[in-house]
Amino acid sequence: MPRIDADLKLDFKDVLLRPKRSSLKSRAEVDLERTFTFRNSKQTYSGIPIIVANMDTVGTFEMAVVMSQHSMFTAIHKHYTLDDWKLFAANHPECLQHVAVSSGSGKNDLEKMSSILEAVPQVKFICLDVANGYSEHFVEFVKLVRAKFPEHTIMVGLVGPSPDGEAEKSFAMGWGAGGSVCTTRTKTGVGYPQLSAVIECADSAHGLKGHIISDGGCTCPGDVAKAFGAGADFVMLGGMFSGHTECAGEVIERNGQKLKLFYGMSSETAMKKHSGGVAEYRASEGKTVEVPYKGDVENTILDILGGLRSTCTYVGAAKLKELSRRATFIRVTQQHNTVFS
């Protein structure tokens, strides 16, 4: 019999963070770096816990070079070849601690990922990314990869809150199907409001000494702050990093405006590019958009980090680590003044 969960679930747009007493004199005092020791691999990682999504338009080597300069992380998309990885590792060894190799869950995916990790042993992170992280096939695949690479940290997803908390025992990507170029909610009716997804996934994960990535749903630096406030250990961004020089693809000029292409990895564009088209048994669950060209990603990085520091000063958190403990969300009917929007 169908079941209705009547509990209210919230998205980033439904809340604001309440300002609180603060002893901080300047935004410059805020420490955004975190240090994590991961439960399964026993690895320790230090950096600013923002991840560029493993989409082939944004999760590029060029993006990783800039991100690593800020101690930020990039999940490299899975369509680079072994030779591409070797060249990147030779030219930018300083970046390798801040990147992950991405893979699907097929036999060929495993073979390719294994060859990359063998050729570039400095890379210690693996990103295993499928649409439904609860599928039995994927769970078995994760176990296989864990057995093969016991000293690597594995990010798995995508997952929403689960009744048994099983998925959150790993380093999991909490996801509500709300990405900027994701159409899963409208195509399938499946999803979960991102703020509630993060709060519930984090509650399960932290109780099991796991970690959570908030993936999707952020439209501005304030949303990134809300994700951290909700308990996310890392925040993964795709759309907010789209349209930059470091993104894949040429700059398009149309009617005097410069644009760059950005699309979901389940879009018709992505499936035509990498799989020869949309299989007859499935539907596209992503959109393709032309994003205004934004220039170098450096300015966007500084905007996000500056906003995050401001959030911490408003709520009295001297460190990003303290933000979730200092955060109180208030429900609102409007996010901002729209007179000049």
Short mmCIF file of C-alpha atoms in Angstrom, two decimals:
data_model
loop_
_atom_site.label_atom_id
_atom_site.label_comp_id
_atom_site.label_asym_id
_atom_site.label_seq_id
_atom_site.Cartn_x
_atom_site.Cartn_y
_atom_site.Cartn_z
CA MET A 1 0.00 0.00 0.00
CA PRO A 2 1.39 3.46 -0.85
CA ARG A 3 2.78 5.36 2.12
CA ILE A 4 2.87 9.12 2.65
CA ASP A 5 5.54 10.65 4.85
CA ALA A 6 3.77 13.75 6.14
CA ASP A 7 6.86 15.26 7.79
CA LEU A 8 7.82 18.60 6.27
CA LYS A 9 10.96 18.47 4.10
CA LEU A 10 12.83 21.67 3.27
CA ASP A 11 15.08 23.00 0.51
CA PHE A 12 17.68 25.76 0.73
CA LYS A 13 15.12 28.31 -0.50
CA ASP A 14 12.86 27.59 2.48
CA VAL A 15 15.25 28.79 5.19
CA LEU A 16 17.76 31.40 6.28
CA LEU A 17 20.46 31.15 8.95
CA ARG A 18 19.76 33.15 12.10
CA PRO A 19 22.50 35.69 12.96
CA LYS A 20 24.08 35.21 16.39
CA ARG A 21 26.51 36.82 18.77
CA SER A 22 30.05 36.79 17.39
CA SER A 23 33.45 37.63 18.85
CA LEU A 24 35.11 37.68 15.42
CA LYS A 25 36.54 41.05 14.42
CA SER A 26 37.17 40.25 10.76
CA ARG A 27 36.21 37.73 8.09
CA ALA A 28 39.94 37.11 7.68
CA GLU A 29 39.93 35.36 11.07
CA VAL A 30 37.69 32.54 9.79
CA ASP A 31 39.44 29.23 9.10
CA LEU A 32 37.74 27.40 6.22
CA GLU A 33 40.11 24.42 6.14
CA ARG A 34 39.00 21.10 7.60
CA THR A 35 40.94 17.96 8.44
CA PHE A 36 39.21 14.59 8.12
CA THR A 37 40.31 11.04 8.85
CA PHE A 38 38.16 8.64 6.86
CA ARG A 39 36.78 5.58 8.59
CA ASN A 40 37.60 2.88 6.07
CA SER A 41 40.81 4.03 4.38
CA LYS A 42 42.25 5.62 7.57
CA GLN A 43 43.53 8.41 5.31
CA THR A 44 43.74 11.98 6.56
CA TYR A 45 42.82 14.86 4.25
CA SER A 46 43.17 18.60 4.85
CA GLY A 47 41.68 21.31 2.66
CA ILE A 48 38.67 23.52 2.03
CA PRO A 49 35.90 20.92 1.61
CA ILE A 50 34.32 22.14 -1.63
CA ILE A 51 34.33 19.70 -4.56
CA VAL A 52 33.90 20.39 -8.27
CA ALA A 53 31.39 17.84 -9.60
CA ASN A 54 32.59 15.02 -11.84
CA MET A 55 30.69 16.32 -14.89
CA ASP A 56 32.65 16.43 -18.13
CA THR A 57 32.11 20.17 -18.57
CA VAL A 58 33.37 21.20 -15.11
CA GLY A 59 35.32 18.29 -13.60
CA THR A 60 38.36 18.99 -15.77
CA PHE A 61 42.09 18.89 -15.23
CA GLU A 62 42.22 22.63 -15.93
CA MET A 63 39.70 23.22 -13.14
CA ALA A 64 41.68 20.98 -10.78
CA VAL A 65 44.83 23.06 -11.24
CA VAL A 66 43.09 26.23 -10.02
CA MET A 67 41.13 24.48 -7.27
CA SER A 68 44.23 22.88 -5.79
CA GLN A 69 45.81 26.33 -5.42
CA HIS A 70 43.02 27.06 -2.92
CA SER A 71 43.24 23.59 -1.30
CA MET A 72 39.88 22.75 -2.88
CA PHE A 73 38.95 19.42 -4.45
CA THR A 74 37.97 18.24 -7.93
CA ALA A 75 36.23 14.97 -8.81
CA ILE A 76 37.70 14.47 -12.28
CA HIS A 77 35.17 13.23 -14.83
CA LYS A 78 35.48 9.62 -15.97
CA HIS A 79 35.99 10.23 -19.69
CA TYR A 80 39.68 11.13 -19.61
CA THR A 81 41.97 8.42 -20.99
CA LEU A 82 44.86 6.75 -19.20
CA ASP A 83 47.29 8.79 -21.30
CA ASP A 84 45.46 11.99 -20.32
CA TRP A 85 45.95 11.09 -16.66
CA LYS A 86 49.62 10.29 -17.11
CA LEU A 87 50.23 13.65 -18.77
CA PHE A 88 48.31 15.52 -16.06
CA ALA A 89 50.21 13.73 -13.29
CA ALA A 90 53.55 14.52 -14.92
CA ASN A 91 52.73 18.21 -15.41
CA HIS A 92 50.83 18.88 -12.16
CA PRO A 93 51.97 16.50 -9.40
CA GLU A 94 51.02 19.12 -6.79
CA CYS A 95 47.33 18.67 -7.68
CA LEU A 96 47.08 14.93 -7.16
CA GLN A 97 46.22 15.06 -3.45
CA HIS A 98 43.18 17.18 -4.30
CA VAL A 99 41.57 15.04 -7.03
CA ALA A 100 39.54 11.85 -7.34
CA VAL A 101 39.33 9.33 -10.17
CA SER A 102 35.68 8.85 -11.19
CA SER A 103 34.17 5.58 -12.37
CA GLY A 104 30.90 3.96 -13.27
CA SER A 105 29.99 0.47 -12.05
CA GLY A 106 30.71 -1.65 -15.12
CA LYS A 107 33.53 -4.13 -15.73
CA ASN A 108 35.22 -1.83 -18.24
CA ASP A 109 34.91 1.06 -15.78
CA LEU A 110 36.71 -0.96 -13.11
CA GLU A 111 39.50 -1.97 -15.49
CA LYS A 112 40.05 1.62 -16.63
CA MET A 113 40.02 2.99 -13.09
CA SER A 114 42.45 0.31 -11.95
CA SER A 115 44.88 1.14 -14.74
CA ILE A 116 44.75 4.86 -13.85
CA LEU A 117 45.35 4.24 -10.14
CA GLU A 118 48.22 1.90 -10.96
CA ALA A 119 49.81 4.49 -13.26
CA VAL A 120 49.18 7.43 -10.90
CA PRO A 121 49.53 6.01 -7.36
CA GLN A 122 49.58 9.49 -5.80
CA VAL A 123 45.81 9.72 -6.34
CA LYS A 124 44.13 8.36 -3.21
CA PHE A 125 40.46 9.17 -3.86
CA ILE A 126 37.89 7.26 -5.91
CA CYS A 127 34.47 8.63 -6.87
CA LEU A 128 31.90 5.93 -7.69
CA ASP A 129 28.89 7.66 -9.16
CA VAL A 130 25.58 6.14 -10.24
CA ALA A 131 22.05 7.54 -10.19
CA ASN A 132 20.84 5.22 -7.42
CA GLY A 133 23.41 4.34 -4.79
CA TYR A 134 20.93 1.95 -3.17
CA SER A 135 20.92 -0.58 -6.04
CA GLU A 136 22.14 -4.02 -4.98
CA HIS A 137 24.46 -4.22 -7.99
CA PHE A 138 26.14 -0.96 -6.99
CA VAL A 139 26.49 -1.98 -3.33
CA GLU A 140 28.29 -5.15 -4.46
CA PHE A 141 30.47 -3.10 -6.81
CA VAL A 142 31.49 -0.79 -3.96
CA LYS A 143 32.47 -3.83 -1.88
CA LEU A 144 34.58 -5.09 -4.80
CA VAL A 145 36.36 -1.75 -5.17
CA ARG A 146 36.89 -1.50 -1.41
CA ALA A 147 38.52 -4.96 -1.38
CA LYS A 148 40.73 -4.07 -4.36
CA PHE A 149 41.75 -0.62 -3.04
CA PRO A 150 41.61 -0.83 0.77
CA GLU A 151 43.84 2.22 1.30
CA HIS A 152 41.91 4.54 -1.02
CA THR A 153 39.08 6.77 0.14
CA ILE A 154 35.91 5.99 -1.80
CA MET A 155 33.14 8.51 -2.39
CA VAL A 156 29.88 6.77 -3.26
CA GLY A 157 26.57 8.07 -4.53
CA LEU A 158 24.11 9.12 -5.22
CA VAL A 159 22.01 8.52 -2.11
CA GLY A 160 19.19 10.16 -0.21
CA PRO A 161 18.26 9.51 3.40
CA SER A 162 17.81 5.76 3.95
CA PRO A 163 15.81 4.08 6.72
CA ASP A 164 18.70 1.79 7.73
CA GLY A 165 21.55 4.25 7.21
CA GLU A 166 23.43 1.61 5.22
CA ALA A 167 24.65 3.91 2.46
CA GLU A 168 25.95 6.48 4.91
CA LYS A 169 28.47 4.01 6.32
CA SER A 170 30.72 5.10 3.45
CA PHE A 171 31.85 8.55 2.32
CA ALA A 172 28.49 9.21 0.66
CA MET A 173 27.05 11.89 -1.60
CA GLY A 174 23.72 13.04 -0.19
CA TRP A 175 21.51 13.98 -3.09
CA GLY A 176 17.93 15.10 -3.66
CA ALA A 177 17.83 15.20 -7.49
CA GLY A 178 17.87 18.99 -7.42
CA GLY A 179 20.91 19.81 -9.54
CA SER A 180 20.76 22.77 -11.94
CA VAL A 181 20.75 20.57 -15.06
CA CYS A 182 19.06 17.53 -13.50
CA THR A 183 15.49 16.76 -14.62
CA THR A 184 14.99 13.61 -12.54
CA ARG A 185 12.34 15.23 -10.34
CA THR A 186 10.18 16.22 -13.32
CA LYS A 187 10.91 13.16 -15.46
CA THR A 188 10.42 10.55 -12.72
CA GLY A 189 8.72 12.21 -9.76
CA VAL A 190 11.60 11.06 -7.54
CA GLY A 191 13.61 13.40 -5.33
CA TYR A 192 14.18 14.85 -1.87
CA PRO A 193 14.51 18.49 -0.77
CA GLN A 194 18.24 19.05 -0.42
CA LEU A 195 18.41 20.73 3.00
CA SER A 196 16.45 17.92 4.63
CA ALA A 197 18.44 15.33 2.67
CA VAL A 198 21.70 16.72 4.05
CA ILE A 199 20.43 16.98 7.64
CA GLU A 200 19.11 13.41 7.63
CA CYS A 201 22.08 11.87 5.77
CA ALA A 202 24.55 13.68 8.05
CA ASP A 203 22.72 12.46 11.14
CA SER A 204 23.00 8.85 9.94
CA ALA A 205 26.58 9.15 8.65
CA HIS A 206 28.10 10.90 11.64
CA GLY A 207 26.55 8.38 13.99
CA LEU A 208 28.44 5.70 12.06
CA LYS A 209 31.66 7.77 11.82
CA GLY A 210 31.07 8.31 8.11
CA HIS A 211 31.10 11.52 6.09
CA ILE A 212 28.63 13.24 3.79
CA ILE A 213 28.91 15.29 0.60
CA SER A 214 25.99 17.58 -0.21
CA ASP A 215 25.64 17.20 -3.97
CA GLY A 216 23.29 19.45 -5.94
CA GLY A 217 20.81 22.20 -5.24
CA CYS A 218 23.20 25.10 -4.58
CA THR A 219 22.48 28.27 -6.56
CA CYS A 220 24.60 30.83 -4.67
CA PRO A 221 27.24 31.05 -1.91
CA GLY A 222 24.48 31.28 0.69
CA ASP A 223 23.26 27.81 -0.29
CA VAL A 224 26.78 26.44 0.13
CA ALA A 225 26.83 27.88 3.65
CA LYS A 226 23.42 26.34 4.39
CA ALA A 227 24.67 22.92 3.26
CA PHE A 228 27.61 23.13 5.65
CA GLY A 229 25.30 24.43 8.36
CA ALA A 230 23.04 21.41 7.80
CA GLY A 231 25.92 19.08 8.58
CA ALA A 232 27.59 18.39 5.24
CA ASP A 233 31.30 17.61 5.54
CA PHE A 234 31.87 18.50 1.87
CA VAL A 235 29.76 20.37 -0.69
CA MET A 236 29.87 19.38 -4.36
CA LEU A 237 29.08 22.04 -6.98
CA GLY A 238 28.45 21.74 -10.72
CA GLY A 239 26.34 24.59 -12.06
CA MET A 240 28.05 27.24 -9.93
CA PHE A 241 31.37 26.34 -11.57
CA SER A 242 29.99 26.18 -15.12
CA GLY A 243 30.74 28.70 -17.85
CA HIS A 244 34.37 29.37 -16.97
CA THR A 245 37.59 29.34 -18.96
CA GLU A 246 38.65 26.15 -17.18
CA CYS A 247 35.47 24.33 -18.24
CA ALA A 248 35.52 22.01 -21.24
CA GLY A 249 34.20 23.25 -24.57
CA GLU A 250 34.67 26.26 -26.77
CA VAL A 251 33.28 29.71 -26.10
CA ILE A 252 30.20 30.26 -28.28
CA GLU A 253 29.29 33.72 -29.56
CA ARG A 254 25.61 34.39 -30.21
CA ASN A 255 24.02 37.82 -30.70
CA GLY A 256 27.09 39.47 -29.27
CA GLN A 257 27.06 37.37 -26.09
CA LYS A 258 29.72 34.83 -25.11
CA LEU A 259 28.39 31.48 -23.88
CA LYS A 260 29.59 28.02 -22.87
CA LEU A 261 27.67 24.74 -23.01
CA PHE A 262 26.71 23.00 -19.76
CA TYR A 263 24.69 19.79 -19.51
CA GLY A 264 23.71 17.05 -17.10
CA MET A 265 25.46 13.70 -17.38
CA SER A 266 22.11 11.97 -17.97
CA SER A 267 21.13 14.48 -20.65
CA GLU A 268 20.65 13.59 -24.30
CA THR A 269 23.76 15.64 -25.09
CA ALA A 270 25.95 13.58 -22.73
CA MET A 271 24.51 10.25 -23.84
CA LYS A 272 25.01 11.07 -27.52
CA LYS A 273 28.59 12.14 -26.81
CA HIS A 274 29.62 9.15 -24.69
CA SER A 275 27.13 6.35 -25.45
CA GLY A 276 26.05 6.95 -29.03
CA GLY A 277 22.59 8.18 -28.01
CA VAL A 278 19.74 7.61 -25.58
CA ALA A 279 18.96 3.91 -25.24
CA GLU A 280 15.39 3.04 -26.25
CA TYR A 281 14.58 1.67 -22.79
CA ARG A 282 15.41 4.90 -20.94
CA ALA A 283 14.74 8.63 -20.97
CA SER A 284 17.03 11.61 -20.67
CA GLU A 285 17.12 12.97 -17.11
CA GLY A 286 19.21 16.07 -17.75
CA LYS A 287 19.04 19.32 -19.64
CA THR A 288 21.48 21.19 -21.86
CA VAL A 289 21.92 24.93 -21.36
CA GLU A 290 24.10 27.71 -22.71
CA VAL A 291 25.67 29.51 -19.74
CA PRO A 292 27.00 33.08 -19.99
CA TYR A 293 30.78 32.97 -20.20
CA LYS A 294 32.20 34.02 -16.82
CA GLY A 295 35.94 34.17 -17.50
CA ASP A 296 38.45 32.65 -15.09
CA VAL A 297 37.04 30.57 -12.24
CA GLU A 298 39.26 32.40 -9.72
CA ASN A 299 36.69 35.16 -9.20
CA THR A 300 33.90 32.65 -8.56
CA ILE A 301 36.07 30.80 -6.05
CA LEU A 302 36.79 34.01 -4.15
CA ASP A 303 33.08 34.91 -4.17
CA ILE A 304 32.09 31.54 -2.70
CA LEU A 305 34.83 31.54 -0.08
CA GLY A 306 34.14 35.16 0.84
CA GLY A 307 30.45 34.41 1.30
CA LEU A 308 31.28 31.41 3.45
CA ARG A 309 33.57 33.46 5.68
CA SER A 310 30.83 36.06 6.07
CA THR A 311 28.35 33.37 7.09
CA CYS A 312 30.72 32.19 9.78
CA THR A 313 31.15 35.72 11.16
CA TYR A 314 27.36 36.27 11.24
CA VAL A 315 26.76 33.13 13.30
CA GLY A 316 29.90 33.33 15.43
CA ALA A 317 31.83 30.39 13.98
CA ALA A 318 35.60 30.96 14.01
CA LYS A 319 36.10 27.77 11.98
CA LEU A 320 34.05 26.10 9.26
CA LYS A 321 34.01 23.04 11.51
CA GLU A 322 31.92 25.02 14.02
CA LEU A 323 29.29 26.17 11.52
CA SER A 324 26.89 23.25 11.93
CA ARG A 325 27.02 23.61 15.72
CA ARG A 326 26.33 27.34 15.49
CA ALA A 327 23.63 27.07 12.82
CA THR A 328 19.97 27.73 13.56
CA PHE A 329 17.69 27.69 10.52
CA ILE A 330 14.54 29.79 10.40
CA ARG A 331 11.74 29.12 7.94
CA VAL A 332 11.00 32.01 5.60
CA THR A 333 8.64 32.91 2.77
CA GLN A 334 11.17 35.09 0.94
CA GLN A 335 14.94 34.88 0.56
CA HIS A 336 15.80 38.44 -0.42
CA ASN A 337 14.46 41.79 -1.63
CA THR A 338 13.45 41.43 -5.28
CA VAL A 339 12.98 45.11 -6.24
CA PHE A 340 15.97 45.09 -8.59
CA SER A 341 16.01 41.38 -9.47
#
